[in-house]
Short mmCIF file of C-alpha atoms in Angstrom, two decimals:
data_model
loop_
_atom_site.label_atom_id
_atom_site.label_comp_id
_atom_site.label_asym_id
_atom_site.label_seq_id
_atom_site.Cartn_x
_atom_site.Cartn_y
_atom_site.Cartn_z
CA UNK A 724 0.00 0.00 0.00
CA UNK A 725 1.23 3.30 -0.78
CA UNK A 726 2.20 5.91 1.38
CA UNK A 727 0.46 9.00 0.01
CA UNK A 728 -3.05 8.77 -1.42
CA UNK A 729 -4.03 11.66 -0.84
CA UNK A 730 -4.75 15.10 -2.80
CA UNK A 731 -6.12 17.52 0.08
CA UNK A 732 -3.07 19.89 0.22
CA UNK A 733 -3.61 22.16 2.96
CA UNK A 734 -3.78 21.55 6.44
CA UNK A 735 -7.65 21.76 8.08
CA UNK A 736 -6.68 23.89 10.40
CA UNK A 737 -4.44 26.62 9.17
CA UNK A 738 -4.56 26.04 5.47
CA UNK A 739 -0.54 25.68 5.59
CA UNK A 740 0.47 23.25 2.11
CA UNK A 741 0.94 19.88 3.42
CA UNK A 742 4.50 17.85 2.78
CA UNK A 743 3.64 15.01 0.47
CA UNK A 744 5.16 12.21 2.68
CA UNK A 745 6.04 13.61 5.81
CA UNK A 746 2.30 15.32 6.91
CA UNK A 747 1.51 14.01 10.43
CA UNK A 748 -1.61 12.02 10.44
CA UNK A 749 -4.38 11.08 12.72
CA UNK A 750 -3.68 7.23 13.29
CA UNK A 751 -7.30 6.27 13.24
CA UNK A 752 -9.28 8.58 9.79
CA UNK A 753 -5.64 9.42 8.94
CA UNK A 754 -6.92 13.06 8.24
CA UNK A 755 -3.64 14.75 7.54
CA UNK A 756 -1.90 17.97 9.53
CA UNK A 757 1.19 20.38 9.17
CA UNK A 758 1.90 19.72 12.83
CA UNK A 759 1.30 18.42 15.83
CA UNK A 760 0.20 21.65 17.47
CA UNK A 761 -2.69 21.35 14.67
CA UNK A 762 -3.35 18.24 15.24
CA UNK A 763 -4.29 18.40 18.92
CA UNK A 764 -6.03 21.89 18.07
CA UNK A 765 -8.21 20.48 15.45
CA UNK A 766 -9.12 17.09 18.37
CA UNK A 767 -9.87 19.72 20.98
CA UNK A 768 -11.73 22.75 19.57
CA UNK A 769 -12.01 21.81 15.63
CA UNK A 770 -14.99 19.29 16.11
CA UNK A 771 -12.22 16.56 15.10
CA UNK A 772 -12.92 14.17 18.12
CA UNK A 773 -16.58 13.94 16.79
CA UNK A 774 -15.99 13.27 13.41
CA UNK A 775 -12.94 10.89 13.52
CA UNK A 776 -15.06 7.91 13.60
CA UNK A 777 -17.41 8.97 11.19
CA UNK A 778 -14.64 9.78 8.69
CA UNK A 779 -12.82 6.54 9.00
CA UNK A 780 -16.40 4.71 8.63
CA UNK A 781 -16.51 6.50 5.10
CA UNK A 782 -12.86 5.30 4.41
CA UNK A 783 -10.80 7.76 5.19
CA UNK A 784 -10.08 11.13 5.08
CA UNK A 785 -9.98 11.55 1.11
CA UNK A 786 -12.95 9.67 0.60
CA UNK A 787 -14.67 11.12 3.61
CA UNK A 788 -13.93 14.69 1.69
CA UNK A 789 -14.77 13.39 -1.77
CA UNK A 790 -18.06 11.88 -0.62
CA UNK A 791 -19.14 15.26 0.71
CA UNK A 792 -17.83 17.64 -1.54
CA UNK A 793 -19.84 15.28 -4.39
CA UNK A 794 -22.91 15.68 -2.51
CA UNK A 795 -22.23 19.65 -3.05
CA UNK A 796 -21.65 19.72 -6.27
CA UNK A 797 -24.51 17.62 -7.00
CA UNK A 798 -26.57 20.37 -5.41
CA UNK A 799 -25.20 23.20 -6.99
CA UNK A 800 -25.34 21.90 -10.67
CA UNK A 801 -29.25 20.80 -10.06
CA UNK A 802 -29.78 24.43 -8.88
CA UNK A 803 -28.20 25.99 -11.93
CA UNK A 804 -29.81 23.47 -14.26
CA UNK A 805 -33.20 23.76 -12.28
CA UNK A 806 -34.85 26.30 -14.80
CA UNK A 807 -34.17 24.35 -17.90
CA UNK A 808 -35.55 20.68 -16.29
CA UNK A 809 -38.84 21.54 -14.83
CA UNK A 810 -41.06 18.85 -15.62
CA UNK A 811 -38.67 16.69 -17.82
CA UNK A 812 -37.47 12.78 -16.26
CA UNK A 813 -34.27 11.43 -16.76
CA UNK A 814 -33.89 9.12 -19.34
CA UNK A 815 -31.77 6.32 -17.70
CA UNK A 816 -34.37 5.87 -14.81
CA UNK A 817 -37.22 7.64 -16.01
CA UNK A 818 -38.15 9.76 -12.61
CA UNK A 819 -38.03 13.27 -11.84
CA UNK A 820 -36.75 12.42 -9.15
CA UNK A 821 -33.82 10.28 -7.96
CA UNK A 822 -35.66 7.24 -5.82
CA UNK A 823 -32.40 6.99 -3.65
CA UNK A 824 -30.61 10.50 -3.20
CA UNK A 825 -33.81 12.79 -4.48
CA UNK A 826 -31.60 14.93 -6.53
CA UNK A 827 -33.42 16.79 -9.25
CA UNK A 828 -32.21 16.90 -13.27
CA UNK A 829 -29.38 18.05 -14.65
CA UNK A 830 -28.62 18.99 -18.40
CA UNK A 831 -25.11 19.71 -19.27
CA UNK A 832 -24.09 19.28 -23.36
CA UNK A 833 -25.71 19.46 -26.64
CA UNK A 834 -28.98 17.74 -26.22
CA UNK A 835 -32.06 19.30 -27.52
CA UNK A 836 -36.05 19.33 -26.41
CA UNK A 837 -36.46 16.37 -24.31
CA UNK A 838 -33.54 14.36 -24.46
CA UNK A 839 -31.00 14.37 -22.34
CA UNK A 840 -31.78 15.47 -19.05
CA UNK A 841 -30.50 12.82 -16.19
CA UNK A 842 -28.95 12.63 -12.52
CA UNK A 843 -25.74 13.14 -12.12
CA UNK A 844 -25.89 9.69 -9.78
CA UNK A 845 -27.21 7.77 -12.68
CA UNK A 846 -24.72 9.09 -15.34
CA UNK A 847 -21.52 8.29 -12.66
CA UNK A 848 -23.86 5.09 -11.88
CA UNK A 849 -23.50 4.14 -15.78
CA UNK A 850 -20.28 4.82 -16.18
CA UNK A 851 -19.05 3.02 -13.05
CA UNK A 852 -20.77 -0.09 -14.64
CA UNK A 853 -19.89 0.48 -17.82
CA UNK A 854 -16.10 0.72 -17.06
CA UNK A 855 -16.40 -2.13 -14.37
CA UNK A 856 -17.49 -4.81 -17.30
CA UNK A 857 -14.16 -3.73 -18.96
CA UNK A 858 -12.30 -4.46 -15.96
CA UNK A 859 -13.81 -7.31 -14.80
CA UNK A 860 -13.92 -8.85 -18.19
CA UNK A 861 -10.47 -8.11 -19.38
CA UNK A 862 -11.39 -6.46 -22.32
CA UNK A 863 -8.00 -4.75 -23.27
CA UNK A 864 -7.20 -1.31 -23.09
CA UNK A 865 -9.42 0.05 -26.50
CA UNK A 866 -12.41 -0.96 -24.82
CA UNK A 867 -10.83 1.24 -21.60
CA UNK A 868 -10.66 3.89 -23.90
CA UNK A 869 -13.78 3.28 -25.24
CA UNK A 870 -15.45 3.59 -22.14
CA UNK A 871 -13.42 6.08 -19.80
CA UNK A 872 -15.42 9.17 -21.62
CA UNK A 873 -18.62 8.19 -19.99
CA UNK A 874 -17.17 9.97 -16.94
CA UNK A 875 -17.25 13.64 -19.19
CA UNK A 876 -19.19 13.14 -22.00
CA UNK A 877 -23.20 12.62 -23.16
CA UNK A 878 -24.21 8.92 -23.96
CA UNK A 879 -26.73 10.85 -26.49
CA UNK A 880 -25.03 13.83 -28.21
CA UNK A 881 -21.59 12.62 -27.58
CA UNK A 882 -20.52 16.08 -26.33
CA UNK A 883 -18.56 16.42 -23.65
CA UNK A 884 -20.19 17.87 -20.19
CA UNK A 885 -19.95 21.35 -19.20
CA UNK A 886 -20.08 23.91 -16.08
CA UNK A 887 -21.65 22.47 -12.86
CA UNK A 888 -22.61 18.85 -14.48
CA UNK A 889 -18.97 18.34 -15.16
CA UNK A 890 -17.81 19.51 -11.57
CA UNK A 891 -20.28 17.18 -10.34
CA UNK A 892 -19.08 14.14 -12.29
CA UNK A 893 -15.67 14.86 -11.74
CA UNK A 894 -16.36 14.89 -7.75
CA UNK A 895 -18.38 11.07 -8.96
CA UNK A 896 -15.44 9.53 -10.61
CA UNK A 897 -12.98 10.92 -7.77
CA UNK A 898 -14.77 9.52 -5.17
CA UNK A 899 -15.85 6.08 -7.04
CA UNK A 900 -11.96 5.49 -7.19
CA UNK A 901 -10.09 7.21 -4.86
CA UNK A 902 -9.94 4.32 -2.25
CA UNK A 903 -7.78 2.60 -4.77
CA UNK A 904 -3.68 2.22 -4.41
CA UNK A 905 -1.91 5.26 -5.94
CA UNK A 906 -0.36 3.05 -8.89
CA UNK A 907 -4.51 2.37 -10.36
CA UNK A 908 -4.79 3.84 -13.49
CA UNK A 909 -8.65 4.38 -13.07
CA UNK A 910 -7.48 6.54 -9.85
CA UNK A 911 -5.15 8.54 -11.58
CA UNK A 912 -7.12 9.25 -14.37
CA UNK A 913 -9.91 10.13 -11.77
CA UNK A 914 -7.97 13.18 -10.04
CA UNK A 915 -7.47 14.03 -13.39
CA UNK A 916 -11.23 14.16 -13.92
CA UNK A 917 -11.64 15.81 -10.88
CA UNK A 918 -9.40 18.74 -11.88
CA UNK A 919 -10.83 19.50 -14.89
CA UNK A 920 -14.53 19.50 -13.61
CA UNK A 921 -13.17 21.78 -11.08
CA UNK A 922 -11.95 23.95 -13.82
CA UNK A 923 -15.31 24.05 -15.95
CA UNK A 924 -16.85 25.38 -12.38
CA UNK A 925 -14.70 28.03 -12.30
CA UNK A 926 -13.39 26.88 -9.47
CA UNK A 927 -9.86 27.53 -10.29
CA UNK A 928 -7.20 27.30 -7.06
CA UNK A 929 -8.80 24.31 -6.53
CA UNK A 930 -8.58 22.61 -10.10
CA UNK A 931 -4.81 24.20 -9.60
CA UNK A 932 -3.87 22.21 -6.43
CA UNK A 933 -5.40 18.97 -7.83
CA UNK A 934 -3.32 19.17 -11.08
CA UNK A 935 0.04 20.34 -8.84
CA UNK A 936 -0.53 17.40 -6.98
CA UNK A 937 -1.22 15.03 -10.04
CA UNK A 938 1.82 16.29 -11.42
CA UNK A 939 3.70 15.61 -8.64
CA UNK A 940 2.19 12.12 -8.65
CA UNK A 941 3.01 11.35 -11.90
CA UNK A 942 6.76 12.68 -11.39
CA UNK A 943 7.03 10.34 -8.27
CA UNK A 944 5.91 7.05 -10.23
CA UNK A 945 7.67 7.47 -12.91
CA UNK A 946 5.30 8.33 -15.65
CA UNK A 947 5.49 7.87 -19.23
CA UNK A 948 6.59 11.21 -21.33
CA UNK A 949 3.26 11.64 -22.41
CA UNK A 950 1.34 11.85 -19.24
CA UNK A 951 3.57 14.16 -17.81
CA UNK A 952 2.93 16.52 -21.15
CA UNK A 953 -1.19 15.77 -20.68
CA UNK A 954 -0.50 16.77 -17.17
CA UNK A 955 1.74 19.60 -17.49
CA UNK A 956 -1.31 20.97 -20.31
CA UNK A 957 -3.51 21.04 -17.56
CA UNK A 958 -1.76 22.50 -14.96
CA UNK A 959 -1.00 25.22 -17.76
CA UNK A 960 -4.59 25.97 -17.87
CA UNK A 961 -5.17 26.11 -14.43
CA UNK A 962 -2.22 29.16 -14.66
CA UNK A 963 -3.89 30.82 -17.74
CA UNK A 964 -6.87 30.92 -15.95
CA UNK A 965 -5.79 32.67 -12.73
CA UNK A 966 -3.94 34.86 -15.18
CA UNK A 967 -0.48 33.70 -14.21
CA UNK A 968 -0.36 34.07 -18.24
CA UNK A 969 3.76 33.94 -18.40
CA UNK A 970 3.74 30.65 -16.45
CA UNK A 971 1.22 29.61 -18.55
CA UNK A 972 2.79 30.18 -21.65
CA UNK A 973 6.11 28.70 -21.18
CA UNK A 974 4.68 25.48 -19.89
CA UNK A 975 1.67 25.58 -23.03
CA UNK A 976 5.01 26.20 -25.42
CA UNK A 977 7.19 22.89 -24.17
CA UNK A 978 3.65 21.25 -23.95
CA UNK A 979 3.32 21.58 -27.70
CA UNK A 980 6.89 21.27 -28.84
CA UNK A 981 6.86 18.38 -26.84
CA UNK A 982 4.14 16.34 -27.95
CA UNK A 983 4.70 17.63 -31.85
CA UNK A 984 7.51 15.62 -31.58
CA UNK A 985 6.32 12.78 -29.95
CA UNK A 986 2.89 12.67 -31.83
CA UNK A 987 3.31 14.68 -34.89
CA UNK A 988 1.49 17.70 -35.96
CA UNK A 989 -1.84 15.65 -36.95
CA UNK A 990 -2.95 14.28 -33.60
CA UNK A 991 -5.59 15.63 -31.60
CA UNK A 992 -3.59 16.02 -28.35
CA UNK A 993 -1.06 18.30 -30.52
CA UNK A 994 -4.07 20.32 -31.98
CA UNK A 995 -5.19 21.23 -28.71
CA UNK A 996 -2.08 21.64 -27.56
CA UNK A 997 -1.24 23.91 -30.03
CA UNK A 998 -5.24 26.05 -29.67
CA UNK A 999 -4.04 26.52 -25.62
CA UNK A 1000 -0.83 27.94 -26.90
CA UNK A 1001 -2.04 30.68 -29.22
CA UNK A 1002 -4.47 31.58 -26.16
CA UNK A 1003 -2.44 32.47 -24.15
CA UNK A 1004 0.09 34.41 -27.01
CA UNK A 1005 -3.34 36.07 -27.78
CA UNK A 1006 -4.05 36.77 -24.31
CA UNK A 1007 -0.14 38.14 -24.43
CA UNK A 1008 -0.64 40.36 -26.78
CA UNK A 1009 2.02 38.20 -28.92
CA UNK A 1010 -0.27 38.63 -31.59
CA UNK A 1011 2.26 37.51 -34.64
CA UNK A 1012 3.37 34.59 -32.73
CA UNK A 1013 -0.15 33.34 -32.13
CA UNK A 1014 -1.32 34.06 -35.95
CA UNK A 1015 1.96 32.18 -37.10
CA UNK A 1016 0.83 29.20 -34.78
CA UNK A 1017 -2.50 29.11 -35.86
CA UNK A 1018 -2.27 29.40 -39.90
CA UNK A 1019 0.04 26.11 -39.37
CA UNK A 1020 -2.93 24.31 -37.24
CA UNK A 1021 -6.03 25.64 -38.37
CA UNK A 1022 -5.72 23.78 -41.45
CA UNK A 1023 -4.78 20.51 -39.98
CA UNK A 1024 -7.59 20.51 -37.69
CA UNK A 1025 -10.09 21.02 -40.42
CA UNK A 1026 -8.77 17.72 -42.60
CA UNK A 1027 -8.19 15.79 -39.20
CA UNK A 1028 -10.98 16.71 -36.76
CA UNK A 1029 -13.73 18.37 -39.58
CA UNK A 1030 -15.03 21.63 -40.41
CA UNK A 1031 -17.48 21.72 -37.53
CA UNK A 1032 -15.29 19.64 -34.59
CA UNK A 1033 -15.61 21.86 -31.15
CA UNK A 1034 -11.78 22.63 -31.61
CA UNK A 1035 -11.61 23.80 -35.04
CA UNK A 1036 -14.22 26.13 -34.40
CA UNK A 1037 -12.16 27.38 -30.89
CA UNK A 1038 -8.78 27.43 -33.31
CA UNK A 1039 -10.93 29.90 -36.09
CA UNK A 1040 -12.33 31.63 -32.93
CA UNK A 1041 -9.25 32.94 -31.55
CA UNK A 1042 -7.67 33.19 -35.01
CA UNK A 1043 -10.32 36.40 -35.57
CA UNK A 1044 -9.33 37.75 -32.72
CA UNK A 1045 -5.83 38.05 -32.78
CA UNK A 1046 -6.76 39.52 -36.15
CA UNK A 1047 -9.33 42.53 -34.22
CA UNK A 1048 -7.77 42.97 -31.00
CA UNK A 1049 -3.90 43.74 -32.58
CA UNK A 1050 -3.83 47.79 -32.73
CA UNK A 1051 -1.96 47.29 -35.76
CA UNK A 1052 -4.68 45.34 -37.58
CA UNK A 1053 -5.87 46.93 -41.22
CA UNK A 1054 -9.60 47.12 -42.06
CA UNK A 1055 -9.35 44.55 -44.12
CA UNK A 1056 -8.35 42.28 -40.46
CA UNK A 1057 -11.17 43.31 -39.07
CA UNK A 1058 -13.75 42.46 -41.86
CA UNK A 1059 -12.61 39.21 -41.95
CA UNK A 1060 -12.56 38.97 -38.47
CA UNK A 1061 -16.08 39.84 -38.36
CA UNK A 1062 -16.92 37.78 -40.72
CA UNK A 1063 -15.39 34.30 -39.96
CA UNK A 1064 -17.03 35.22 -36.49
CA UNK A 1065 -20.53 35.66 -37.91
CA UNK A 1066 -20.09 31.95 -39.85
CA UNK A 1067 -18.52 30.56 -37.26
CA UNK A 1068 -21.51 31.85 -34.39
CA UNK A 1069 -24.43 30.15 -36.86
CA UNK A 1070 -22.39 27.13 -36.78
CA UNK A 1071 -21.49 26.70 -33.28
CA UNK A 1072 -24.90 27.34 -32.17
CA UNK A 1073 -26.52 24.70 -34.28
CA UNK A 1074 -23.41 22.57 -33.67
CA UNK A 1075 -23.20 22.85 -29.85
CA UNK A 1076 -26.13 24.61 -28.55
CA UNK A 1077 -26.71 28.11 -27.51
CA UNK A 1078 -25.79 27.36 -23.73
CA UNK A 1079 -22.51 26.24 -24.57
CA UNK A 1080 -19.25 28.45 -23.60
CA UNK A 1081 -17.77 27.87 -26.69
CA UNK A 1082 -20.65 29.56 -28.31
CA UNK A 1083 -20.85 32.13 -25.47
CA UNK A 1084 -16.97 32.91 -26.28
CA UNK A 1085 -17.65 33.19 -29.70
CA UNK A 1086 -20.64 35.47 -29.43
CA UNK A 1087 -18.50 37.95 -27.35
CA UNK A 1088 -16.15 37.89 -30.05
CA UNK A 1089 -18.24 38.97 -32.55
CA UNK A 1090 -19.46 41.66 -30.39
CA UNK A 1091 -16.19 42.89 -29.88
CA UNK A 1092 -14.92 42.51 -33.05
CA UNK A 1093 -18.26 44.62 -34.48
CA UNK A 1094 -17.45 47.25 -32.10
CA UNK A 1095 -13.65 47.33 -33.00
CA UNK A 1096 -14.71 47.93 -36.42
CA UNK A 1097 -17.31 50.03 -36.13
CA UNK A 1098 -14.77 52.32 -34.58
CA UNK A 1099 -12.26 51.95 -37.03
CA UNK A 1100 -14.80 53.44 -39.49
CA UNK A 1101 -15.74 56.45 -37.33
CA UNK A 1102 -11.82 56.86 -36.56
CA UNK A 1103 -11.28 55.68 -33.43
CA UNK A 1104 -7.86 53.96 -33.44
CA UNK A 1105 -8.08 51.82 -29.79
CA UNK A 1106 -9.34 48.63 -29.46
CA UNK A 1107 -10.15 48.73 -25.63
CA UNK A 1108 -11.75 52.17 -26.50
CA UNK A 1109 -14.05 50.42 -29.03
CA UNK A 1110 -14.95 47.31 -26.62
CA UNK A 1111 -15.00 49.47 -23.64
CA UNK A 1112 -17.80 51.68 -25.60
CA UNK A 1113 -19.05 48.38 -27.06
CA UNK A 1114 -19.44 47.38 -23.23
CA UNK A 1115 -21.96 50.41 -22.27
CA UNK A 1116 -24.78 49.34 -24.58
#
């Protein structure tokens, strides 16, 4: 059995980071402190004494922690989902209600009019099955592959899960496997679940300390190059996102260089790779660098993935905007800007559904590439004076 199998980072009772090894433990729920001094602190005035038992009843710590946080994020995504599932039934049990948990609907991808609304326990109840024939069975690792994606995406539409509904699953597979030795690949491939429904939330420092501690992980066992890559692209998110952009963009560049090399420029993981690159140049200001980047891979995606593939549209997304938001750009920039965002706004929506926040993205896009050029016409020479006015109405 391991030593560490665990992925809460910060002490319960200070919020100091906890060493990966050396972190004293209680000896019975083997909750995890910075100290001693904490640990006796959190027994006689933190409520610890009371909960002890309770926690090692659910397993331990970790899965004491993933059970509840699951139940919250269950919660939350039914709330924000509640306007859009009033009086629909889900269609893997057929009730409005869950006859175990009662947990109302949730609706999370591409689906349209009836279809897909479900309960976030019967979609991780599905995919739990579902991957536990594969094991049980021995059925080799393409059926593992096959399968894994019931954990993010819809059964119906095939899209992957978004916001709330993904935070929720990714709290489902976490806990489903967490009580599993460190070395499982099913674990590992949970936490990294877990960060990236974290990230969809919004809920960013803590996708970041999941995917620090998954990289850690994977340094510690020895991972294969391309985990550590997959890895290291997530953690680079998790930067982008907090706006730790430089950070971001020297770990998105060896990301892609390194998985060019080891995939070649037609794979998806290099594709995506290479879309999270430009971003952040974009978000840079590196505006040359990023158009460069993406007049190599925009093509590629559209022969590999398809004109109307989720990425390809995200790749011709950004593409118009490092064409509007460069100061330097001519009119004839921001026309086509404009216009690739207008095509690409019709397609998205029919494609992906008007909820979805690649379609949200690209609708502010095409606001603020209208604005920019509107502005340009009537002489005004600033971008962030033309979305800034663009903003006010």
């Amino acid at each position: 059995m391991p030593i560490y199998k665990m992925i809460l980072t910060q002490c319960p009772v200070c919020a100091a980071p906890l060493p990966d090894l050396t972190a004293k433990q209680c000896s019975r729920c083997k909750t995890r402190y910075c100290g001693r001094a904490c640990q006796e602190q959190h027994w006689k005035e933190g409520g610890h004494d009371k909960l002890c038992k309770q926690i090692k009843r659910s397993g331990g710590a970790e899965q004491y922690n993933g059970n509840k946080k699951y139940a919250e994020a269950v919660a939350a995504a039914v709330e924000k989902c509640a306007d859009n599932t009033k009086g629909q039934t889900c269609f893997i049990c057929m009730q409005a209600l869950h006859w175990k948990t009662k947990e109302g609907l949730v609706r999370g991808c591409s689906c349209r009019g009836t279809a897909g609304f479900a309960h976030v326990s019967c979609l991780a109840e599905q995919a739990k099955i579902l991957f536990a024939e594969a094991e049980e069975n021995n059925l080799g690792v393409d059926t593992w592959n096959e399968r894994w994606p019931r954990w993010e995406h819809c059964s119906l539409c095939g899209q992957n899960y978004h916001g709330a509904v993904r935070c929720a699953l990714g709290w489902a597979c976490w806990k489903t496997y967490v009580g599993r030795p460190e070395r499982d690949w099913p674990r590992r491939l949970a936490m990294n679940q877990l960060g990236c429904g974290l990230s969809e939330a919004g809920h960013h420092e803590d996708s970041l300390s999941v995917r620090e501690a998954e990289l850690s992980m994977e340094r510690r066992l020895g991972a294969p190059k391309e985990s550590i890559l997959a890895t290291q692209g997530n953690l680079a998110s998790s930067y982008a996102r907090l706006k730790r952009l430089e950070e971001a963009q020297n770990l998105y560049r060896d990301v892609y260089f390194g998985q060019l090399k080891l995939y070649g420029a037609e794979d998806r993981q290099t594709l995506i790779s290479a879309s999270n690159y430009a971003n952040t140049l974009v978000q840079l200001q590196h505006f040359e660098e990023a158009k460069a980047l993406l007049r190599k891979a925009m093509p590629v995606a559209r022969r590999v993935l398809g004109e109307n593939h989720e990425l390809t549209l995200k790749m011709r997304s950004l593409y118009a905007q490092s064409l509007y938001a460069d100061n330097g750009a001519t009119l004839d920039n921001l026309r086509e800007a404009v216009s690739t965002l207008e095509d690409l706004e019709r397609t998205a929506r029919r494609v992906l559904g008007c909820a979805h926040p690649t379609v949200k993205e690209i609708m502010v896009r095409l606001r603020d590439a209208r604005a920019t050029l509107a502005a340009r016409e009537d002489g005004v020479t600033s971008v962030c004076e033309a979305v800034a006015a663009a903003n006010l109405h």
